[in-house]
């Protein structure tokens, strides 16, 4: 019978990774406990052992890319861990109003200083649009312009931004397209900074859950928030959008998407986005078909790889300013998170979708925008 080091080495070599090899993408194992931990705990053990300093790699994103491309996350999937997350997703609503605030407390309220340093001048925590961009700020501005054009914004329109973050879209749309924007978030830290950034504009930022909203809007946008809605709430979310959207209105949804319906990765769920869930095409379609009419489905997932690598560069460069507030364990956790995300889009495990909808009965001639 093979030992744990031999079993792990076989898996790694099959993915083109040499344990303690000389290539920049090879893994350097510093603690022998690594082998049993990974076999026992899968991706959770891999991430936690990296945080603990048990292993290292010069090109972490490329290492994770190789692991994902070889589907090692499927080959090393502890039955208990996978079953627990799968059964939890099936039986429980992990994104109730009360539970939804957990991700705000753990992630989005970490500190505006961290996100200001990492995200760039627009403060957009979502995929940029790199078709004609040479840097992150250009990619985010092009994304915002693309969204505004897809929504066919006109002066005086009332726009709802569900999950407004730090006000990047509200600031851009209100200043350039002269629309009135209501932005909602469940993060107090986001709301505070968004209000400051939009203080002189026709923008209202509210600390509110989307399920509590009332009123009518000409346009609705949601950028990078749907990943926190949860499968059991997808239909209710679409129903709420239909309720809030005027009969001739448009709704744009910008979300990460997954090719299948796998449960959330245990490490990401524990340390980064608790109770998050990435929709599959089938899940999303089942939710919107009874409520809304689809006009456009645009995919540009590879752009997220470049976006995350740009965030990583900003984070690394600004770390000397952040170290005292966050500590070295946080640095390893955050670097692991950013590299895993970049690798997942590079390997095609996740994509980025922009969908445009209307209510049934919308009779205008909608033309797709790129």
mmCIF file of C-alpha atoms in Angstrom:
data_model
loop_
_atom_site.group_PDB
_atom_site.id
_atom_site.type_symbol
_atom_site.label_atom_id
_atom_site.label_comp_id
_atom_site.label_asym_id
_atom_site.label_seq_id
_atom_site.Cartn_x
_atom_site.Cartn_y
_atom_site.Cartn_z
ATOM 1 C CA UNK A 1 0.000 0.000 0.000
ATOM 2 C CA UNK A 2 1.336 3.425 -0.950
ATOM 3 C CA UNK A 3 2.100 6.035 1.692
ATOM 4 C CA UNK A 4 0.403 9.454 1.778
ATOM 5 C CA UNK A 5 3.455 11.197 0.250
ATOM 6 C CA UNK A 6 3.516 8.650 -2.563
ATOM 7 C CA UNK A 7 -0.216 9.004 -3.264
ATOM 8 C CA UNK A 8 -0.044 12.810 -3.344
ATOM 9 C CA UNK A 9 3.106 12.743 -5.469
ATOM 10 C CA UNK A 10 1.385 10.502 -8.029
ATOM 11 C CA UNK A 11 -1.527 12.941 -8.308
ATOM 12 C CA UNK A 12 0.739 15.960 -8.622
ATOM 13 C CA UNK A 13 2.989 14.363 -11.240
ATOM 14 C CA UNK A 14 -0.080 13.440 -13.293
ATOM 15 C CA UNK A 15 -0.896 17.172 -13.353
ATOM 16 C CA UNK A 16 2.623 18.107 -14.453
ATOM 17 C CA UNK A 17 3.750 19.191 -10.992
ATOM 18 C CA UNK A 18 6.918 17.841 -9.392
ATOM 19 C CA UNK A 19 6.949 17.810 -5.572
ATOM 20 C CA UNK A 20 9.988 19.842 -4.481
ATOM 21 C CA UNK A 21 11.006 20.259 -8.116
ATOM 22 C CA UNK A 22 12.978 23.094 -9.675
ATOM 23 C CA UNK A 23 10.273 24.585 -11.913
ATOM 24 C CA UNK A 24 8.544 27.801 -10.802
ATOM 25 C CA UNK A 25 5.194 25.990 -10.895
ATOM 26 C CA UNK A 26 6.376 23.094 -8.731
ATOM 27 C CA UNK A 27 5.256 22.787 -5.129
ATOM 28 C CA UNK A 28 7.804 23.064 -2.318
ATOM 29 C CA UNK A 29 6.625 21.098 0.697
ATOM 30 C CA UNK A 30 7.964 22.406 4.017
ATOM 31 C CA UNK A 31 5.960 20.305 6.460
ATOM 32 C CA UNK A 32 5.433 16.560 6.046
ATOM 33 C CA UNK A 33 1.975 16.834 7.616
ATOM 34 C CA UNK A 34 0.883 18.386 4.303
ATOM 35 C CA UNK A 35 0.345 15.002 2.634
ATOM 36 C CA UNK A 36 -2.141 13.543 5.098
ATOM 37 C CA UNK A 37 -3.939 16.849 5.442
ATOM 38 C CA UNK A 38 -4.562 17.158 1.711
ATOM 39 C CA UNK A 39 -5.711 13.538 1.375
ATOM 40 C CA UNK A 40 -8.050 13.942 4.336
ATOM 41 C CA UNK A 41 -9.427 17.425 3.667
ATOM 42 C CA UNK A 42 -9.013 18.022 -0.080
ATOM 43 C CA UNK A 43 -9.129 21.650 -1.253
ATOM 44 C CA UNK A 44 -9.843 22.884 2.266
ATOM 45 C CA UNK A 45 -6.672 21.220 3.541
ATOM 46 C CA UNK A 46 -4.690 22.496 0.565
ATOM 47 C CA UNK A 47 -5.687 26.094 1.229
ATOM 48 C CA UNK A 48 -5.325 25.944 4.993
ATOM 49 C CA UNK A 49 -1.906 24.299 4.799
ATOM 50 C CA UNK A 50 -0.790 27.107 2.480
ATOM 51 C CA UNK A 51 -2.028 29.674 4.987
ATOM 52 C CA UNK A 52 -0.071 27.827 7.681
ATOM 53 C CA UNK A 53 3.117 27.967 5.601
ATOM 54 C CA UNK A 54 3.364 24.202 5.064
ATOM 55 C CA UNK A 55 4.075 24.623 1.346
ATOM 56 C CA UNK A 56 4.946 27.273 -1.201
ATOM 57 C CA UNK A 57 5.193 27.887 -4.931
ATOM 58 C CA UNK A 58 6.770 30.679 -6.979
ATOM 59 C CA UNK A 59 3.895 30.757 -9.507
ATOM 60 C CA UNK A 60 0.902 29.866 -7.379
ATOM 61 C CA UNK A 61 -1.693 30.752 -10.011
ATOM 62 C CA UNK A 62 -0.042 28.419 -12.530
ATOM 63 C CA UNK A 63 0.152 25.624 -9.971
ATOM 64 C CA UNK A 64 -3.568 25.927 -9.211
ATOM 65 C CA UNK A 65 -4.304 26.162 -12.938
ATOM 66 C CA UNK A 66 -2.547 22.823 -13.458
ATOM 67 C CA UNK A 67 -4.445 21.243 -10.569
ATOM 68 C CA UNK A 68 -7.787 22.450 -11.901
ATOM 69 C CA UNK A 69 -7.010 21.535 -15.507
ATOM 70 C CA UNK A 70 -6.177 17.983 -14.375
ATOM 71 C CA UNK A 71 -9.399 17.907 -12.310
ATOM 72 C CA UNK A 72 -7.490 16.974 -9.160
ATOM 73 C CA UNK A 73 -10.139 18.813 -7.169
ATOM 74 C CA UNK A 74 -12.442 15.954 -8.236
ATOM 75 C CA UNK A 75 -9.927 13.184 -7.606
ATOM 76 C CA UNK A 76 -9.193 14.416 -4.079
ATOM 77 C CA UNK A 77 -12.693 15.140 -2.788
ATOM 78 C CA UNK A 78 -13.203 13.900 0.770
ATOM 79 C CA UNK A 79 -16.601 12.254 0.876
ATOM 80 C CA UNK A 80 -17.627 13.800 4.178
ATOM 81 C CA UNK A 81 -16.674 17.345 3.200
ATOM 82 C CA UNK A 82 -18.287 17.190 -0.252
ATOM 83 C CA UNK A 83 -21.445 15.564 1.094
ATOM 84 C CA UNK A 84 -21.797 18.130 3.865
ATOM 85 C CA UNK A 85 -21.659 21.073 1.464
ATOM 86 C CA UNK A 86 -23.905 19.379 -1.110
ATOM 87 C CA UNK A 87 -26.570 18.395 1.408
ATOM 88 C CA UNK A 88 -26.440 21.846 3.017
ATOM 89 C CA UNK A 89 -27.088 23.482 -0.359
ATOM 90 C CA UNK A 90 -29.972 21.097 -1.026
ATOM 91 C CA UNK A 91 -31.741 21.246 2.335
ATOM 92 C CA UNK A 92 -31.083 24.715 3.709
ATOM 93 C CA UNK A 93 -31.404 28.297 2.547
ATOM 94 C CA UNK A 94 -27.906 29.545 3.323
ATOM 95 C CA UNK A 95 -28.701 33.055 2.057
ATOM 96 C CA UNK A 96 -31.596 34.164 4.259
ATOM 97 C CA UNK A 97 -31.640 37.835 5.282
ATOM 98 C CA UNK A 98 -29.842 37.028 8.521
ATOM 99 C CA UNK A 99 -27.246 34.761 6.945
ATOM 100 C CA UNK A 100 -26.682 37.126 4.009
ATOM 101 C CA UNK A 101 -25.097 39.652 6.357
ATOM 102 C CA UNK A 102 -22.378 37.163 7.299
ATOM 103 C CA UNK A 103 -20.499 37.816 4.049
ATOM 104 C CA UNK A 104 -20.691 41.554 4.664
ATOM 105 C CA UNK A 105 -19.242 41.117 8.143
ATOM 106 C CA UNK A 106 -16.495 38.674 7.148
ATOM 107 C CA UNK A 107 -15.530 39.968 3.693
ATOM 108 C CA UNK A 108 -16.889 43.330 2.587
ATOM 109 C CA UNK A 109 -16.405 44.993 5.966
ATOM 110 C CA UNK A 110 -12.757 43.924 6.178
ATOM 111 C CA UNK A 111 -11.649 47.506 5.643
ATOM 112 C CA UNK A 112 -12.054 50.099 2.924
ATOM 113 C CA UNK A 113 -8.298 50.687 3.044
ATOM 114 C CA UNK A 114 -7.696 47.175 1.683
ATOM 115 C CA UNK A 115 -10.148 47.510 -1.194
ATOM 116 C CA UNK A 116 -9.106 51.077 -2.045
ATOM 117 C CA UNK A 117 -5.539 49.885 -2.482
ATOM 118 C CA UNK A 118 -6.484 46.786 -4.473
ATOM 119 C CA UNK A 119 -9.341 47.718 -6.794
ATOM 120 C CA UNK A 120 -8.248 50.869 -8.615
ATOM 121 C CA UNK A 121 -9.872 54.254 -8.987
ATOM 122 C CA UNK A 122 -13.398 53.028 -9.880
ATOM 123 C CA UNK A 123 -13.494 50.715 -6.830
ATOM 124 C CA UNK A 124 -15.209 47.994 -8.864
ATOM 125 C CA UNK A 125 -14.958 44.542 -7.251
ATOM 126 C CA UNK A 126 -16.015 42.693 -10.413
ATOM 127 C CA UNK A 127 -14.605 41.689 -13.784
ATOM 128 C CA UNK A 128 -13.273 44.403 -16.061
ATOM 129 C CA UNK A 129 -13.770 44.450 -19.838
ATOM 130 C CA UNK A 130 -10.364 44.134 -21.487
ATOM 131 C CA UNK A 131 -11.236 44.105 -25.212
ATOM 132 C CA UNK A 132 -9.528 47.477 -25.794
ATOM 133 C CA UNK A 133 -7.962 48.095 -22.390
ATOM 134 C CA UNK A 134 -4.295 48.140 -21.412
ATOM 135 C CA UNK A 135 -4.678 48.438 -17.623
ATOM 136 C CA UNK A 136 -7.184 47.782 -14.842
ATOM 137 C CA UNK A 137 -8.635 51.304 -14.663
ATOM 138 C CA UNK A 138 -9.317 51.298 -18.397
ATOM 139 C CA UNK A 139 -10.853 47.817 -18.222
ATOM 140 C CA UNK A 140 -13.207 48.850 -15.411
ATOM 141 C CA UNK A 141 -14.203 52.079 -17.152
ATOM 142 C CA UNK A 142 -14.880 50.137 -20.359
ATOM 143 C CA UNK A 143 -17.012 47.689 -18.347
ATOM 144 C CA UNK A 144 -19.046 50.532 -16.860
ATOM 145 C CA UNK A 145 -19.501 52.147 -20.273
ATOM 146 C CA UNK A 146 -20.537 48.804 -21.764
ATOM 147 C CA UNK A 147 -23.167 48.336 -19.058
ATOM 148 C CA UNK A 148 -24.560 51.832 -19.543
ATOM 149 C CA UNK A 149 -24.813 51.288 -23.299
ATOM 150 C CA UNK A 150 -26.472 47.898 -22.854
ATOM 151 C CA UNK A 151 -29.025 49.518 -20.528
ATOM 152 C CA UNK A 152 -29.599 52.351 -23.040
ATOM 153 C CA UNK A 153 -29.434 54.952 -20.296
ATOM 154 C CA UNK A 154 -30.945 58.371 -20.920
ATOM 155 C CA UNK A 155 -30.881 61.549 -18.767
ATOM 156 C CA UNK A 156 -33.427 61.565 -15.963
ATOM 157 C CA UNK A 157 -33.939 57.814 -15.791
ATOM 158 C CA UNK A 158 -34.302 56.239 -12.367
ATOM 159 C CA UNK A 159 -31.820 53.400 -11.938
ATOM 160 C CA UNK A 160 -31.570 50.802 -9.169
ATOM 161 C CA UNK A 161 -28.170 49.252 -8.427
ATOM 162 C CA UNK A 162 -28.630 46.018 -6.444
ATOM 163 C CA UNK A 163 -25.393 45.407 -4.571
ATOM 164 C CA UNK A 164 -23.845 48.790 -5.311
ATOM 165 C CA UNK A 165 -20.505 48.114 -3.616
ATOM 166 C CA UNK A 166 -18.487 51.298 -3.115
ATOM 167 C CA UNK A 167 -20.613 53.238 -5.598
ATOM 168 C CA UNK A 168 -18.503 52.799 -8.744
ATOM 169 C CA UNK A 169 -21.392 52.286 -11.148
ATOM 170 C CA UNK A 170 -23.618 54.879 -9.445
ATOM 171 C CA UNK A 171 -20.878 57.493 -9.653
ATOM 172 C CA UNK A 172 -20.126 56.754 -13.308
ATOM 173 C CA UNK A 173 -23.735 56.519 -14.537
ATOM 174 C CA UNK A 174 -24.950 59.577 -12.628
ATOM 175 C CA UNK A 175 -22.069 61.794 -13.709
ATOM 176 C CA UNK A 176 -21.809 60.715 -17.364
ATOM 177 C CA UNK A 177 -25.392 59.724 -18.249
ATOM 178 C CA UNK A 178 -27.221 62.131 -15.895
ATOM 179 C CA UNK A 179 -29.423 59.441 -14.368
ATOM 180 C CA UNK A 180 -30.698 59.165 -10.797
ATOM 181 C CA UNK A 181 -29.294 56.126 -9.028
ATOM 182 C CA UNK A 182 -30.449 54.293 -5.916
ATOM 183 C CA UNK A 183 -27.775 51.905 -4.705
ATOM 184 C CA UNK A 184 -28.270 49.262 -2.034
ATOM 185 C CA UNK A 185 -25.746 47.179 -0.100
ATOM 186 C CA UNK A 186 -25.741 45.152 3.114
ATOM 187 C CA UNK A 187 -22.194 46.285 3.966
ATOM 188 C CA UNK A 188 -21.973 49.298 6.260
ATOM 189 C CA UNK A 189 -18.377 49.942 5.181
ATOM 190 C CA UNK A 190 -19.342 49.950 1.510
ATOM 191 C CA UNK A 191 -22.312 52.237 2.120
ATOM 192 C CA UNK A 192 -20.204 54.754 4.028
ATOM 193 C CA UNK A 193 -17.601 55.116 1.292
ATOM 194 C CA UNK A 194 -20.163 55.008 -1.535
ATOM 195 C CA UNK A 195 -22.032 57.912 0.046
ATOM 196 C CA UNK A 196 -18.814 59.910 0.283
ATOM 197 C CA UNK A 197 -17.870 59.244 -3.339
ATOM 198 C CA UNK A 198 -21.314 60.195 -4.670
ATOM 199 C CA UNK A 199 -22.049 63.114 -2.335
ATOM 200 C CA UNK A 200 -22.509 65.739 -5.082
ATOM 201 C CA UNK A 201 -24.464 63.502 -7.452
ATOM 202 C CA UNK A 202 -28.161 62.454 -7.739
ATOM 203 C CA UNK A 203 -27.324 59.197 -5.960
ATOM 204 C CA UNK A 204 -28.941 57.644 -2.890
ATOM 205 C CA UNK A 205 -27.069 54.848 -1.111
ATOM 206 C CA UNK A 206 -29.086 52.645 1.235
ATOM 207 C CA UNK A 207 -28.113 49.912 3.677
ATOM 208 C CA UNK A 208 -30.844 47.489 2.634
ATOM 209 C CA UNK A 209 -31.538 43.920 1.517
ATOM 210 C CA UNK A 210 -32.964 43.548 -1.996
ATOM 211 C CA UNK A 211 -35.898 41.569 -0.600
ATOM 212 C CA UNK A 212 -37.153 44.661 1.249
ATOM 213 C CA UNK A 213 -37.244 46.974 -1.767
ATOM 214 C CA UNK A 214 -40.332 48.656 -3.159
ATOM 215 C CA UNK A 215 -40.970 51.154 -5.935
ATOM 216 C CA UNK A 216 -40.446 51.220 -9.700
ATOM 217 C CA UNK A 217 -37.349 51.889 -11.779
ATOM 218 C CA UNK A 218 -36.577 52.499 -15.444
ATOM 219 C CA UNK A 219 -33.427 50.429 -15.247
ATOM 220 C CA UNK A 220 -32.008 47.880 -12.802
ATOM 221 C CA UNK A 221 -28.421 46.686 -12.651
ATOM 222 C CA UNK A 222 -26.686 44.143 -10.446
ATOM 223 C CA UNK A 223 -22.907 43.820 -10.786
ATOM 224 C CA UNK A 224 -21.157 41.017 -8.917
ATOM 225 C CA UNK A 225 -23.860 40.538 -6.280
ATOM 226 C CA UNK A 226 -25.848 37.567 -7.624
ATOM 227 C CA UNK A 227 -23.149 35.176 -6.408
ATOM 228 C CA UNK A 228 -24.481 35.857 -2.896
ATOM 229 C CA UNK A 229 -28.166 35.259 -3.664
ATOM 230 C CA UNK A 230 -28.196 31.455 -3.439
ATOM 231 C CA UNK A 231 -30.046 28.843 -5.462
ATOM 232 C CA UNK A 232 -33.075 28.742 -3.181
ATOM 233 C CA UNK A 233 -33.561 32.489 -3.721
ATOM 234 C CA UNK A 234 -32.926 32.778 -7.469
ATOM 235 C CA UNK A 235 -36.611 32.693 -8.429
ATOM 236 C CA UNK A 236 -37.578 35.136 -5.667
ATOM 237 C CA UNK A 237 -34.777 37.451 -6.808
ATOM 238 C CA UNK A 238 -36.039 37.460 -10.408
ATOM 239 C CA UNK A 239 -39.591 37.951 -9.210
ATOM 240 C CA UNK A 240 -38.487 40.953 -7.139
ATOM 241 C CA UNK A 241 -36.676 42.439 -10.160
ATOM 242 C CA UNK A 242 -39.826 42.053 -12.272
ATOM 243 C CA UNK A 243 -41.838 43.755 -9.531
ATOM 244 C CA UNK A 244 -39.429 46.716 -9.385
ATOM 245 C CA UNK A 245 -38.910 47.128 -13.152
ATOM 246 C CA UNK A 246 -41.180 49.398 -15.157
ATOM 247 C CA UNK A 247 -42.944 47.786 -18.106
ATOM 248 C CA UNK A 248 -40.556 49.326 -20.670
ATOM 249 C CA UNK A 249 -37.483 48.902 -18.451
ATOM 250 C CA UNK A 250 -34.298 46.862 -18.785
ATOM 251 C CA UNK A 251 -32.356 44.818 -16.242
ATOM 252 C CA UNK A 252 -28.678 43.898 -16.585
ATOM 253 C CA UNK A 253 -27.212 41.086 -14.506
ATOM 254 C CA UNK A 254 -23.408 40.814 -14.276
ATOM 255 C CA UNK A 255 -22.419 37.589 -12.516
ATOM 256 C CA UNK A 256 -19.836 34.844 -12.319
ATOM 257 C CA UNK A 257 -21.207 31.624 -13.773
ATOM 258 C CA UNK A 258 -20.205 27.980 -13.557
ATOM 259 C CA UNK A 259 -20.448 25.205 -16.129
ATOM 260 C CA UNK A 260 -22.050 22.847 -13.623
ATOM 261 C CA UNK A 261 -23.964 22.862 -10.350
ATOM 262 C CA UNK A 262 -21.121 21.915 -7.998
ATOM 263 C CA UNK A 263 -21.272 23.097 -4.386
ATOM 264 C CA UNK A 264 -19.081 25.998 -3.313
ATOM 265 C CA UNK A 265 -15.440 25.150 -2.699
ATOM 266 C CA UNK A 266 -15.051 24.532 1.062
ATOM 267 C CA UNK A 267 -12.002 26.793 1.452
ATOM 268 C CA UNK A 268 -13.663 29.714 -0.364
ATOM 269 C CA UNK A 269 -16.813 29.181 1.692
ATOM 270 C CA UNK A 270 -14.954 29.209 5.003
ATOM 271 C CA UNK A 271 -12.485 32.046 4.457
ATOM 272 C CA UNK A 272 -13.678 34.319 1.650
ATOM 273 C CA UNK A 273 -17.367 34.211 0.663
ATOM 274 C CA UNK A 274 -19.440 32.382 3.283
ATOM 275 C CA UNK A 275 -22.711 31.042 1.910
ATOM 276 C CA UNK A 276 -21.818 32.089 -1.642
ATOM 277 C CA UNK A 277 -22.997 30.102 -4.645
ATOM 278 C CA UNK A 278 -22.153 30.445 -8.333
ATOM 279 C CA UNK A 279 -25.069 29.767 -10.702
ATOM 280 C CA UNK A 280 -25.030 27.332 -13.585
ATOM 281 C CA UNK A 281 -26.829 28.105 -16.874
ATOM 282 C CA UNK A 282 -29.623 25.669 -16.021
ATOM 283 C CA UNK A 283 -30.155 27.135 -12.560
ATOM 284 C CA UNK A 284 -30.209 30.686 -13.865
ATOM 285 C CA UNK A 285 -32.548 29.878 -16.752
ATOM 286 C CA UNK A 286 -35.004 28.078 -14.493
ATOM 287 C CA UNK A 287 -35.180 31.191 -12.301
ATOM 288 C CA UNK A 288 -35.653 33.881 -14.932
ATOM 289 C CA UNK A 289 -37.814 32.065 -17.511
ATOM 290 C CA UNK A 290 -41.096 32.435 -15.568
ATOM 291 C CA UNK A 291 -40.448 36.119 -14.818
ATOM 292 C CA UNK A 292 -38.327 37.892 -17.434
ATOM 293 C CA UNK A 293 -37.493 37.919 -21.139
ATOM 294 C CA UNK A 294 -33.831 37.397 -22.070
ATOM 295 C CA UNK A 295 -32.397 39.697 -24.769
ATOM 296 C CA UNK A 296 -28.663 39.106 -24.482
ATOM 297 C CA UNK A 297 -26.205 36.686 -22.818
ATOM 298 C CA UNK A 298 -22.592 37.869 -23.112
ATOM 299 C CA UNK A 299 -19.661 35.718 -21.855
ATOM 300 C CA UNK A 300 -16.145 37.028 -21.239
ATOM 301 C CA UNK A 301 -14.738 34.885 -18.445
ATOM 302 C CA UNK A 302 -11.093 35.099 -19.545
ATOM 303 C CA UNK A 303 -11.194 38.821 -18.728
ATOM 304 C CA UNK A 304 -11.596 37.897 -15.066
ATOM 305 C CA UNK A 305 -8.189 36.207 -15.070
ATOM 306 C CA UNK A 306 -6.555 39.516 -16.101
ATOM 307 C CA UNK A 307 -8.695 41.467 -13.643
ATOM 308 C CA UNK A 308 -7.732 39.313 -10.664
ATOM 309 C CA UNK A 309 -4.038 39.386 -11.611
ATOM 310 C CA UNK A 310 -4.241 43.192 -11.664
ATOM 311 C CA UNK A 311 -5.827 43.159 -8.192
ATOM 312 C CA UNK A 312 -3.060 40.831 -7.034
ATOM 313 C CA UNK A 313 -0.418 43.235 -8.286
ATOM 314 C CA UNK A 314 -2.042 46.170 -6.500
ATOM 315 C CA UNK A 315 -2.379 44.141 -3.307
ATOM 316 C CA UNK A 316 1.260 43.050 -3.354
ATOM 317 C CA UNK A 317 2.511 46.558 -4.044
ATOM 318 C CA UNK A 318 0.420 48.057 -1.253
ATOM 319 C CA UNK A 319 1.116 45.348 1.334
ATOM 320 C CA UNK A 320 3.741 47.410 3.234
ATOM 321 C CA UNK A 321 0.952 49.935 3.994
ATOM 322 C CA UNK A 322 -1.490 47.191 5.043
ATOM 323 C CA UNK A 323 0.699 44.687 6.923
ATOM 324 C CA UNK A 324 0.324 46.171 10.407
ATOM 325 C CA UNK A 325 -3.484 46.180 10.142
ATOM 326 C CA UNK A 326 -3.919 42.695 8.648
ATOM 327 C CA UNK A 327 -0.925 40.485 9.465
ATOM 328 C CA UNK A 328 1.077 37.875 7.587
ATOM 329 C CA UNK A 329 -1.473 35.045 7.820
ATOM 330 C CA UNK A 330 -4.014 37.301 6.134
ATOM 331 C CA UNK A 331 -1.476 38.017 3.390
ATOM 332 C CA UNK A 332 -1.097 34.318 2.607
ATOM 333 C CA UNK A 333 -4.861 33.785 2.745
ATOM 334 C CA UNK A 334 -5.566 36.715 0.429
ATOM 335 C CA UNK A 335 -2.843 35.775 -2.032
ATOM 336 C CA UNK A 336 -4.156 32.222 -2.133
ATOM 337 C CA UNK A 337 -7.677 33.532 -2.779
ATOM 338 C CA UNK A 338 -6.600 35.799 -5.643
ATOM 339 C CA UNK A 339 -4.447 33.128 -7.287
ATOM 340 C CA UNK A 340 -7.163 30.471 -7.022
ATOM 341 C CA UNK A 341 -9.684 32.839 -8.595
ATOM 342 C CA UNK A 342 -7.380 33.743 -11.489
ATOM 343 C CA UNK A 343 -6.633 30.065 -12.116
ATOM 344 C CA UNK A 344 -10.298 29.052 -12.067
ATOM 345 C CA UNK A 345 -11.164 31.471 -14.880
ATOM 346 C CA UNK A 346 -8.009 30.554 -16.813
ATOM 347 C CA UNK A 347 -8.962 26.882 -16.612
ATOM 348 C CA UNK A 348 -12.541 27.587 -17.698
ATOM 349 C CA UNK A 349 -14.058 26.334 -14.431
ATOM 350 C CA UNK A 350 -15.833 29.667 -14.027
ATOM 351 C CA UNK A 351 -16.968 32.289 -16.521
ATOM 352 C CA UNK A 352 -18.357 35.822 -16.450
ATOM 353 C CA UNK A 353 -21.802 36.576 -17.807
ATOM 354 C CA UNK A 354 -23.701 39.747 -18.573
ATOM 355 C CA UNK A 355 -27.389 39.160 -19.280
ATOM 356 C CA UNK A 356 -29.963 41.734 -20.326
ATOM 357 C CA UNK A 357 -33.656 41.221 -19.534
ATOM 358 C CA UNK A 358 -36.982 42.977 -19.765
ATOM 359 C CA UNK A 359 -40.418 42.258 -18.438
ATOM 360 C CA UNK A 360 -42.725 40.266 -20.740
ATOM 361 C CA UNK A 361 -44.373 42.568 -23.252
ATOM 362 C CA UNK A 362 -41.302 44.693 -23.935
ATOM 363 C CA UNK A 363 -41.742 45.700 -27.581
ATOM 364 C CA UNK A 364 -38.685 47.828 -28.311
ATOM 365 C CA UNK A 365 -36.042 46.604 -30.751
ATOM 366 C CA UNK A 366 -33.190 45.549 -28.489
ATOM 367 C CA UNK A 367 -29.810 45.179 -30.227
ATOM 368 C CA UNK A 368 -26.898 43.519 -28.445
ATOM 369 C CA UNK A 369 -23.963 45.778 -27.554
ATOM 370 C CA UNK A 370 -20.294 44.793 -27.442
#
